[in-house]
mmCIF file of C-alpha atoms in Angstrom:
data_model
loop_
_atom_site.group_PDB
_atom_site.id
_atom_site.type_symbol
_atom_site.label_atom_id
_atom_site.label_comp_id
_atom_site.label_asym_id
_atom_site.label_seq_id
_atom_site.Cartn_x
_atom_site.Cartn_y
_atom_site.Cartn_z
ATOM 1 C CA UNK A 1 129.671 133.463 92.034
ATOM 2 C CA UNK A 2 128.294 130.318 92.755
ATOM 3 C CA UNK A 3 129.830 129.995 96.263
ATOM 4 C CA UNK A 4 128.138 133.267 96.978
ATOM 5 C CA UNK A 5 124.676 131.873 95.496
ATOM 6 C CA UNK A 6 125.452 129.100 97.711
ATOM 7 C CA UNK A 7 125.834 131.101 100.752
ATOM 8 C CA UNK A 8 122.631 133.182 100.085
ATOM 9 C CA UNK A 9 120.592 129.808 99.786
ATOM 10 C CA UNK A 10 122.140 127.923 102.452
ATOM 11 C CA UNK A 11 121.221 131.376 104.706
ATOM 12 C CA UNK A 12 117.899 131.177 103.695
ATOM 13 C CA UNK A 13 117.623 127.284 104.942
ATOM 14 C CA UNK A 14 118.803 128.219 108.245
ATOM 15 C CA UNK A 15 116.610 130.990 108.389
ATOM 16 C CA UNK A 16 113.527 128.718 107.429
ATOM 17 C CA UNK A 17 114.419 125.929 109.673
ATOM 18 C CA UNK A 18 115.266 127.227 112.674
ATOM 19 C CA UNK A 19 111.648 129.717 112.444
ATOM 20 C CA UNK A 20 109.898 126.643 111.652
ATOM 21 C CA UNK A 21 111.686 124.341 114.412
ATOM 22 C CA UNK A 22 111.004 127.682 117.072
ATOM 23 C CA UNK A 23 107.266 127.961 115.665
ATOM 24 C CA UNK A 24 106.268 124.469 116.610
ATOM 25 C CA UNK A 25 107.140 124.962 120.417
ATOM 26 C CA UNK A 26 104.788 126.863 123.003
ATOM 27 C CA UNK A 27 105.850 128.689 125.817
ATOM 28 C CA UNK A 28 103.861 126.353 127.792
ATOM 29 C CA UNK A 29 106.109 123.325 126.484
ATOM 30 C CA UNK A 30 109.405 125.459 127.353
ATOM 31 C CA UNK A 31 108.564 126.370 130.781
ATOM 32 C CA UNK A 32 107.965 129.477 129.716
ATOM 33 C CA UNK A 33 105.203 132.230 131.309
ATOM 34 C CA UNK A 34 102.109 132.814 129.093
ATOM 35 C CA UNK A 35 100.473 135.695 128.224
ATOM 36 C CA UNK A 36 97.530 136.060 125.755
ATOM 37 C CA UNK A 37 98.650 138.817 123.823
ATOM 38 C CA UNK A 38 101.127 136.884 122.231
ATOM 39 C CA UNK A 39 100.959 137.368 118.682
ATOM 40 C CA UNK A 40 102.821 134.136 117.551
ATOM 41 C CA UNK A 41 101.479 130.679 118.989
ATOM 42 C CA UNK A 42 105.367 129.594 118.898
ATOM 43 C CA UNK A 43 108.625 130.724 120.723
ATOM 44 C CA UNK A 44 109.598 134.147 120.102
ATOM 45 C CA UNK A 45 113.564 134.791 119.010
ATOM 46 C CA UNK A 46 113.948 136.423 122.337
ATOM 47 C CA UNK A 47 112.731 133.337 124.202
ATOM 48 C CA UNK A 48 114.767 131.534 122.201
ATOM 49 C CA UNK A 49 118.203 133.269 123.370
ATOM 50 C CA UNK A 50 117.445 133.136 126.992
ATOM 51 C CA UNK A 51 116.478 129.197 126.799
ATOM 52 C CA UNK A 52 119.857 128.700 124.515
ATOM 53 C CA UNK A 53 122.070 131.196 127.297
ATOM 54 C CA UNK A 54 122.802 133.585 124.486
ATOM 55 C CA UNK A 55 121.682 137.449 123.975
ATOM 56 C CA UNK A 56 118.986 138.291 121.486
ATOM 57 C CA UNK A 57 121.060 140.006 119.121
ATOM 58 C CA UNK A 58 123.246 136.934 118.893
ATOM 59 C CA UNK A 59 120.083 134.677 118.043
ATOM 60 C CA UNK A 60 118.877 136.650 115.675
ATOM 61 C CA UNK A 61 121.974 136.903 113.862
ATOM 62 C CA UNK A 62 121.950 133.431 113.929
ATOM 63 C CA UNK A 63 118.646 132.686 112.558
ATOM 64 C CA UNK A 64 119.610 134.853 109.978
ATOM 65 C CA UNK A 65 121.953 132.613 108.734
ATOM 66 C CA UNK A 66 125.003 133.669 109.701
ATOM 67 C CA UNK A 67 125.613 129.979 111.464
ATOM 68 C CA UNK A 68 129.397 129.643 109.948
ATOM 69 C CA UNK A 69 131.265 130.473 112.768
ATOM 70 C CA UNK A 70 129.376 129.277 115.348
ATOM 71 C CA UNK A 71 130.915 126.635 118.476
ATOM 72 C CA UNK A 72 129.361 123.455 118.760
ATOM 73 C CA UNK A 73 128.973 124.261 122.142
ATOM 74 C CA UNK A 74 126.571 127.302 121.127
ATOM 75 C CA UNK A 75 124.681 124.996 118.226
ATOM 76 C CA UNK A 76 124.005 122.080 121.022
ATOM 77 C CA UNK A 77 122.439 124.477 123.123
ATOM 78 C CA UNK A 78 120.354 125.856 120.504
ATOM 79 C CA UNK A 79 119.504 122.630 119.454
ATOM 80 C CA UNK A 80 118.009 122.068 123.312
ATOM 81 C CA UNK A 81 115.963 125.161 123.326
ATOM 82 C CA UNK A 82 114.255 124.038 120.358
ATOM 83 C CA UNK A 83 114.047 120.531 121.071
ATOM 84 C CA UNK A 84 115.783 119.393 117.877
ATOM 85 C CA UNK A 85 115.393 115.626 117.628
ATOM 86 C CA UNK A 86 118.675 113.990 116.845
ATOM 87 C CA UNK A 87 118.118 114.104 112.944
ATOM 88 C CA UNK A 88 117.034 117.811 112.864
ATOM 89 C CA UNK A 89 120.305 118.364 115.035
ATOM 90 C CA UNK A 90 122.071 116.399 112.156
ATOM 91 C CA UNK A 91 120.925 118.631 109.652
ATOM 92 C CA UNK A 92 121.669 121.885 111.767
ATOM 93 C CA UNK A 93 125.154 120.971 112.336
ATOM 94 C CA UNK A 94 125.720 120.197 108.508
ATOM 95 C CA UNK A 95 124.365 123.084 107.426
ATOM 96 C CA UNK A 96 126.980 124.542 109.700
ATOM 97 C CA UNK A 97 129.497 122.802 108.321
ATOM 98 C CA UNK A 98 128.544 123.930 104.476
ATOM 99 C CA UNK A 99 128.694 127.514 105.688
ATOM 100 C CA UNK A 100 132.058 127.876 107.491
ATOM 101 C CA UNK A 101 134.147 130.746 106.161
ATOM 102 C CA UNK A 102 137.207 129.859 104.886
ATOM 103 C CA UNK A 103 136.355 126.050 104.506
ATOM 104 C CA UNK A 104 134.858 124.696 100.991
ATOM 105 C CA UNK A 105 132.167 122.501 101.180
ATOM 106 C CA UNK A 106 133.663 118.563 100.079
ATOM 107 C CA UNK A 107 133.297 118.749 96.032
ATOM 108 C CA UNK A 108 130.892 116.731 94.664
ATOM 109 C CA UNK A 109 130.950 113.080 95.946
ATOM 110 C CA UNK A 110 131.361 110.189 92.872
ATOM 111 C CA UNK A 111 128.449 107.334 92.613
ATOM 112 C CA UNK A 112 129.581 104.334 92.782
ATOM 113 C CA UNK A 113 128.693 101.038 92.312
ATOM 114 C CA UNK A 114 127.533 97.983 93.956
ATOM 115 C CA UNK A 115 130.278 95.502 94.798
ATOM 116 C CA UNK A 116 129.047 92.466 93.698
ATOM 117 C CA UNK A 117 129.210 91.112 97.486
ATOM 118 C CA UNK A 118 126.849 93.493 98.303
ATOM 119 C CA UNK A 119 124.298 91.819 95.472
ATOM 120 C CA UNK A 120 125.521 88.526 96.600
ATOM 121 C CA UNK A 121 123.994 89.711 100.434
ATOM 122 C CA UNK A 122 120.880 90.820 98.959
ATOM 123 C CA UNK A 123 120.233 87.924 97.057
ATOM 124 C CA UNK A 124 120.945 85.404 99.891
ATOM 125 C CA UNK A 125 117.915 87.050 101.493
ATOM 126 C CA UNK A 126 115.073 84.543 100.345
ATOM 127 C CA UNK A 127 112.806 85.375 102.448
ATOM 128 C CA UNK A 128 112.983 89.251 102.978
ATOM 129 C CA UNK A 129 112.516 92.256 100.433
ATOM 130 C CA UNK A 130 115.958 93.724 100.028
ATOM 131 C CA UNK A 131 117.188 96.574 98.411
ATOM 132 C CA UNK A 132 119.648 99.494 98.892
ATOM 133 C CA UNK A 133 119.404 103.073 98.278
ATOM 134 C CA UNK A 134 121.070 106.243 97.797
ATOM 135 C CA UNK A 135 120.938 109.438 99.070
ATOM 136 C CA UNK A 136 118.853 111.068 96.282
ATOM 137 C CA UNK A 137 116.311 107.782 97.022
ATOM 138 C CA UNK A 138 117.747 106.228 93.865
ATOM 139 C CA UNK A 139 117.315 102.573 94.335
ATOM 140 C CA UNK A 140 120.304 101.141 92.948
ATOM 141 C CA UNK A 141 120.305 97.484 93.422
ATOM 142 C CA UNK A 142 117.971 95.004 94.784
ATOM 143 C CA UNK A 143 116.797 91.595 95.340
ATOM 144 C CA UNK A 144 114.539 89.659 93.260
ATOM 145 C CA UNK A 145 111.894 90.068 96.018
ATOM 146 C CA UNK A 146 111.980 93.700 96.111
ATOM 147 C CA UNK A 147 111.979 94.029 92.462
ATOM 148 C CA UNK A 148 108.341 91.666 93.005
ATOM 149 C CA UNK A 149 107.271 93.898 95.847
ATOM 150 C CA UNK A 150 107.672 97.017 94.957
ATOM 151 C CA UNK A 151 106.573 95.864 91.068
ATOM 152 C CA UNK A 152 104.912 99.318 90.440
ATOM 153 C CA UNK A 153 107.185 101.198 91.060
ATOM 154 C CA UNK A 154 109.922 99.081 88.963
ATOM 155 C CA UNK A 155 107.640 99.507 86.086
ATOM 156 C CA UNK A 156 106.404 102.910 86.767
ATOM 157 C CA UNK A 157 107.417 105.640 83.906
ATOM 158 C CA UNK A 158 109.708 107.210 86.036
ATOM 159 C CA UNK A 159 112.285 104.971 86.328
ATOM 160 C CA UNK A 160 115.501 106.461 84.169
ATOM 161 C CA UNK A 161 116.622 105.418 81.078
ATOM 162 C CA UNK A 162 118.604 102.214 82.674
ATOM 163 C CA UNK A 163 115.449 101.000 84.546
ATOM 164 C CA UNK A 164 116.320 101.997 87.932
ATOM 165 C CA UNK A 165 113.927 103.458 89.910
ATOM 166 C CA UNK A 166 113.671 106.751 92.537
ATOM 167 C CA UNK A 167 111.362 106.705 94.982
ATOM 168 C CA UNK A 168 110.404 110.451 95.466
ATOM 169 C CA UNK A 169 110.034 110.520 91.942
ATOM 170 C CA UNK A 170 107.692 107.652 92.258
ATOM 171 C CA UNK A 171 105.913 109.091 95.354
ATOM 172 C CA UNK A 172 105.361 112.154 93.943
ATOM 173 C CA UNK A 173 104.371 111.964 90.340
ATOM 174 C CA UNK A 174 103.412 108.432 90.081
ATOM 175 C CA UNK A 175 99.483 108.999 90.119
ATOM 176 C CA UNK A 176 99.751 105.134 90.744
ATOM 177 C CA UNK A 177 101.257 105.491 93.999
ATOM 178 C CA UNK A 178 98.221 106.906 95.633
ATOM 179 C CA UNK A 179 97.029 102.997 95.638
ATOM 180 C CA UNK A 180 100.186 101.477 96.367
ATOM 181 C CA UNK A 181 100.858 102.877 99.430
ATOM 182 C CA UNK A 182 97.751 102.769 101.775
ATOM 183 C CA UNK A 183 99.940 105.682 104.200
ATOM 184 C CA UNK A 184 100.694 107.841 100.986
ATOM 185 C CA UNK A 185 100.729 111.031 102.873
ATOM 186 C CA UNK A 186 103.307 109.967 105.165
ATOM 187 C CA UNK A 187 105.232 108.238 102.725
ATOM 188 C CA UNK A 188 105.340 111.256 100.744
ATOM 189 C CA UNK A 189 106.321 113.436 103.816
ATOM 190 C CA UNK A 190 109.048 110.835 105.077
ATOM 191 C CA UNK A 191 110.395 111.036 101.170
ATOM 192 C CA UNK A 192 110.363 114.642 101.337
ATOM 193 C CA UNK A 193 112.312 115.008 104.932
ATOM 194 C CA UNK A 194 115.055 112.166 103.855
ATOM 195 C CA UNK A 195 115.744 114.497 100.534
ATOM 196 C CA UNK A 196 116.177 117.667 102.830
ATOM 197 C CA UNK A 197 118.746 116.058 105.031
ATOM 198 C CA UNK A 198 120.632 115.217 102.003
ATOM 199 C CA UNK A 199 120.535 118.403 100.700
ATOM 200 C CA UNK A 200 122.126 119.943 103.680
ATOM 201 C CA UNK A 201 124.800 116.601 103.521
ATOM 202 C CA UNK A 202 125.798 116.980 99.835
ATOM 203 C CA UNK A 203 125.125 121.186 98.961
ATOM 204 C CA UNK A 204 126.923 120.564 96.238
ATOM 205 C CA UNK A 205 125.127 117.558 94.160
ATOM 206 C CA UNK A 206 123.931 118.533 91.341
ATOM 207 C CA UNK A 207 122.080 115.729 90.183
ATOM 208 C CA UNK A 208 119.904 116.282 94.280
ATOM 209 C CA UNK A 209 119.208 120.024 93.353
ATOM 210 C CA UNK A 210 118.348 118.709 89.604
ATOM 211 C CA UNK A 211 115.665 115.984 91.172
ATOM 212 C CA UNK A 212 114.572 118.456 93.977
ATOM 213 C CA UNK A 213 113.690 120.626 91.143
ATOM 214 C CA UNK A 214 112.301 118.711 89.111
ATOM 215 C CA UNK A 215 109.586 117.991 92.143
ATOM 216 C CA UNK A 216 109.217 121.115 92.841
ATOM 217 C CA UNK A 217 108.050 122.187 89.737
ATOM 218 C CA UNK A 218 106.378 119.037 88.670
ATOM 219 C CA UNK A 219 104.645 118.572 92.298
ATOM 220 C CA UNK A 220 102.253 120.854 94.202
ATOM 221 C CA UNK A 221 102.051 118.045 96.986
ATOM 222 C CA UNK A 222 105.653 118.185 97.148
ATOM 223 C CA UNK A 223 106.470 122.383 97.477
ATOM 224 C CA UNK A 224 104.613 122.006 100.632
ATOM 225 C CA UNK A 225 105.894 119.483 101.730
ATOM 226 C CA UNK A 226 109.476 120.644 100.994
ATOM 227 C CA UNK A 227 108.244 123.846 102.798
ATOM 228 C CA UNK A 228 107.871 122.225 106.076
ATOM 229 C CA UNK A 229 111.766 121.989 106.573
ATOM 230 C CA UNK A 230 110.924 118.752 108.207
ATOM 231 C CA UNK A 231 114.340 116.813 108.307
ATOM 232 C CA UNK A 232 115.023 111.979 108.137
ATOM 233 C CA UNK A 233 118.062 110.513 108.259
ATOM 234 C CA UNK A 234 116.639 107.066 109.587
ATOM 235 C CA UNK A 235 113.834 105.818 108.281
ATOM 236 C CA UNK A 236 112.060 102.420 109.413
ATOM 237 C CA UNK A 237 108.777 101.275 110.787
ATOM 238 C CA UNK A 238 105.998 99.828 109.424
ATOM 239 C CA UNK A 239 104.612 99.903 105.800
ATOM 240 C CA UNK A 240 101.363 98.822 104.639
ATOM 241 C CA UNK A 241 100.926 98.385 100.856
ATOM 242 C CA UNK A 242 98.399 97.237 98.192
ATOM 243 C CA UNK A 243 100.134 94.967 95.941
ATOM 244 C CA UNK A 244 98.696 94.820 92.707
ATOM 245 C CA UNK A 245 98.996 91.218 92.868
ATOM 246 C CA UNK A 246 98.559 89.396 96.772
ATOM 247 C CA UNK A 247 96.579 92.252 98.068
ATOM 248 C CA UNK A 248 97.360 94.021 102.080
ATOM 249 C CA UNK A 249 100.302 93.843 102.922
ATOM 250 C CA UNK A 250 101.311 95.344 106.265
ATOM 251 C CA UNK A 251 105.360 94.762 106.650
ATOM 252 C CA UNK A 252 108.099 95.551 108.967
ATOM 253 C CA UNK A 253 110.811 97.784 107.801
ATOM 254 C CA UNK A 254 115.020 98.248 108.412
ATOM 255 C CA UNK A 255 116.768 100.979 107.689
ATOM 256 C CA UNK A 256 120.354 100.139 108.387
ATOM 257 C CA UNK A 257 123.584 101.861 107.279
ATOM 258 C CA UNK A 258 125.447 100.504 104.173
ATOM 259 C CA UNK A 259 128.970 101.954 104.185
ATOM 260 C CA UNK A 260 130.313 101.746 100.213
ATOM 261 C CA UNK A 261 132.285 105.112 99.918
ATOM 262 C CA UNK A 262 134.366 107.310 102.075
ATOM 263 C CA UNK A 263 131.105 110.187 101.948
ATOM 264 C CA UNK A 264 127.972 109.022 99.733
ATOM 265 C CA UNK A 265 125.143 107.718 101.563
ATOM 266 C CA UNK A 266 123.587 104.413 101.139
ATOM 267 C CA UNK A 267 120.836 102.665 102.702
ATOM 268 C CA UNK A 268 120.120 98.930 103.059
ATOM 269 C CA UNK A 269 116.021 98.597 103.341
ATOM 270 C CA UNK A 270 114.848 95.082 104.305
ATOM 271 C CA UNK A 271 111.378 94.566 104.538
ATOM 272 C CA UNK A 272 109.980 91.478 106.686
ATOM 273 C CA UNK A 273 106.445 89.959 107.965
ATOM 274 C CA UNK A 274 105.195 89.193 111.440
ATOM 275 C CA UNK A 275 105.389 85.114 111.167
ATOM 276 C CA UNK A 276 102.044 84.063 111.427
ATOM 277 C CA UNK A 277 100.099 86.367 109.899
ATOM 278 C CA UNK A 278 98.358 87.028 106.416
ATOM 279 C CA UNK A 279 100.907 89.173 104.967
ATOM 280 C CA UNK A 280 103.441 86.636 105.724
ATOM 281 C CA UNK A 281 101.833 84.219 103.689
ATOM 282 C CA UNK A 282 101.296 86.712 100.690
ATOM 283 C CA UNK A 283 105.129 87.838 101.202
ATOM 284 C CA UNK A 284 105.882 84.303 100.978
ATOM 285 C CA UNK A 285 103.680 83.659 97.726
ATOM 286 C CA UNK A 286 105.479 86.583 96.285
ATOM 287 C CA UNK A 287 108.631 85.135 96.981
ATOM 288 C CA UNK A 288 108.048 82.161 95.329
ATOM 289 C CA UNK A 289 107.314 84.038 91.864
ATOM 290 C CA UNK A 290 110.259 86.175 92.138
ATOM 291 C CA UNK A 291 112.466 82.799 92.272
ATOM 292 C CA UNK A 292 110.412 81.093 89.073
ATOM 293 C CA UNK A 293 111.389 83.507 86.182
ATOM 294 C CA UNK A 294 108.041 83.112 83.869
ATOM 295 C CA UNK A 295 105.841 83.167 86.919
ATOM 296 C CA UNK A 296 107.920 86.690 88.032
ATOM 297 C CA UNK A 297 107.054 87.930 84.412
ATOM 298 C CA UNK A 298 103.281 86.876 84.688
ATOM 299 C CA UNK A 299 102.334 85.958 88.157
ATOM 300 C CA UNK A 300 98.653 85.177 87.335
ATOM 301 C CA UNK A 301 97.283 81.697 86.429
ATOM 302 C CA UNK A 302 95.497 81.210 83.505
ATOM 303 C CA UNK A 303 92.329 82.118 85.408
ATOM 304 C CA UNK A 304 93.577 85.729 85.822
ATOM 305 C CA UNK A 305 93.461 85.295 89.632
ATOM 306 C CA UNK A 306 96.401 84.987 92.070
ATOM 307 C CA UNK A 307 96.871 81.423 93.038
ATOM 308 C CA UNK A 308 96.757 81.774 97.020
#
């Protein structure tokens, strides 16, 4: 029963991600002719088929749901006529993979733990916030820098019971996070999109569909969000924060592959400053309370002011 409740879900995320991928395209952008009677402003499913070299009937089926025995061949050139970037393509082709009939979907992959020359790494990095993440956006180990940096959210409420924190739980029902992040809206949309992707990865996580959820129910922001069917597997860039502490900080951010299992995902995030600038000096004066352990635990001077 399950398997079949699986199915019917995994249908309905094809069905709701390929609409929304075809929705977002014009005629105009595909080459296509025009006409103003159109009643959608996006691609209709017949457009669709001819741009992908497939008949209607076929399509629709398709965006249906019924994806499982589709060729790769068939899913790359759907993928084209809808101008899937290469993550959204990712996703398609796992949710492909999840629905095969006749194939089970990998069981449940274990967490693991951080080898200690993997803390070793992270702690050699002086000079850079470090910190690596799973799938679910668990942040499971960490330099003393990032545990400075990203101080609110180490000491935010929703951290679980062993002190570890999640981001999209901090994103999303962290009222304090509104003032952390100075790009909260697209922090909260990148957190949403890097959760979908694993969802279509790892169908069969529990503890994902428990957190996904949990913010669903918990978060308004995050059902819409979630309802977008917008899809990260990389995620890197720039990040601009308020620390409580130094102030603006406008950093430079990695996101680069950390292979510690034969299936679970994990994430090595090092943020860095421009040399020369402002936030490079803050980022340095944070780094210099993270290595003294009673400055670290109260990084004020007796004056109550930061001592830059």
């Amino acid at each position: 029963m399950k398997d079949m409740d699986q199915q019917a879900g995994n249908r309905g995320e094809i069905r709701d991600f390929l609409a929304s991928r075809r929705a977002k395209i014009t005629p105009a952008q595909a080459g296509l002719p025009t006409s103003a009677r159109r009643r959608v402003a996006g691609l209709r499913r017949e457009e669709v088929a001819v741009l992908a070299g497939v008949s209607t009937e076929w399509y629709t089926r398709l965006e249906k749901g019924h994806i499982g025995g589709v060729s790769e061949d068939v899913l790359d050139a759907v993928a084209r006529a809808l101008r899937l970037d290469d993550d959204e393509r990712s996703y398609l082709f796992d949710l492909a993979r999840s629905s095969r009939a006749g194939s089970r979907t990998p069981s449940r992959r274990r967490d693991v733990e951080v080898p200690p020359r993997v803390q070793w790494l992270l702690d050699s990095m002086t000079m850079s916030s470090a910190f690596v993440r799973n799938g679910r956006t668990d942040v499971i180990a960490g330099n003393p820098l990032a545990r400075a940096l990203y101080a609110p959210m180490f000491g935010s409420a929703t951290v679980d019971g062993r002190g570890r924190p999640n981001i999209a739980r901090y994103v999303f029902l962290d009222p304090g996070a509104h003032d952390f992040f100075v790009d909260r809206d697209a922090a909260g949309r990148a957190t949403a999109a890097l959760l979908r992707a694993e969802a279509a990865r790892e169908p069969r996580d529990r503890a994902l569909r428990d957190l996904i959820g949990e913010l669903s129910t918990l978060s308004p922001e995050f059902r819409d969000q979630w309802a977008a069917h917008d899809v990260l597997i990389r995620h890197d860039g720039i990040k601009r924060l308020r620390h409580p502490e130094v102030g603006h900080l406008e950093l430079t951010f990695q996101d680069l592959d950390l292979p510690l299992s034969g299936r679970a995902v994990h994430n090595l995030i090092i943020y860095t400053a421009e040399p020369g600038t402002a936030s490079e000096d803050r980022l340095k004066l944070l780094a210099s309370w993270s290595a003294t352990p009673s400055r670290a635990a109260d990084p004020l001077d007796q004056s109550g002011a930061p001592t830059s």
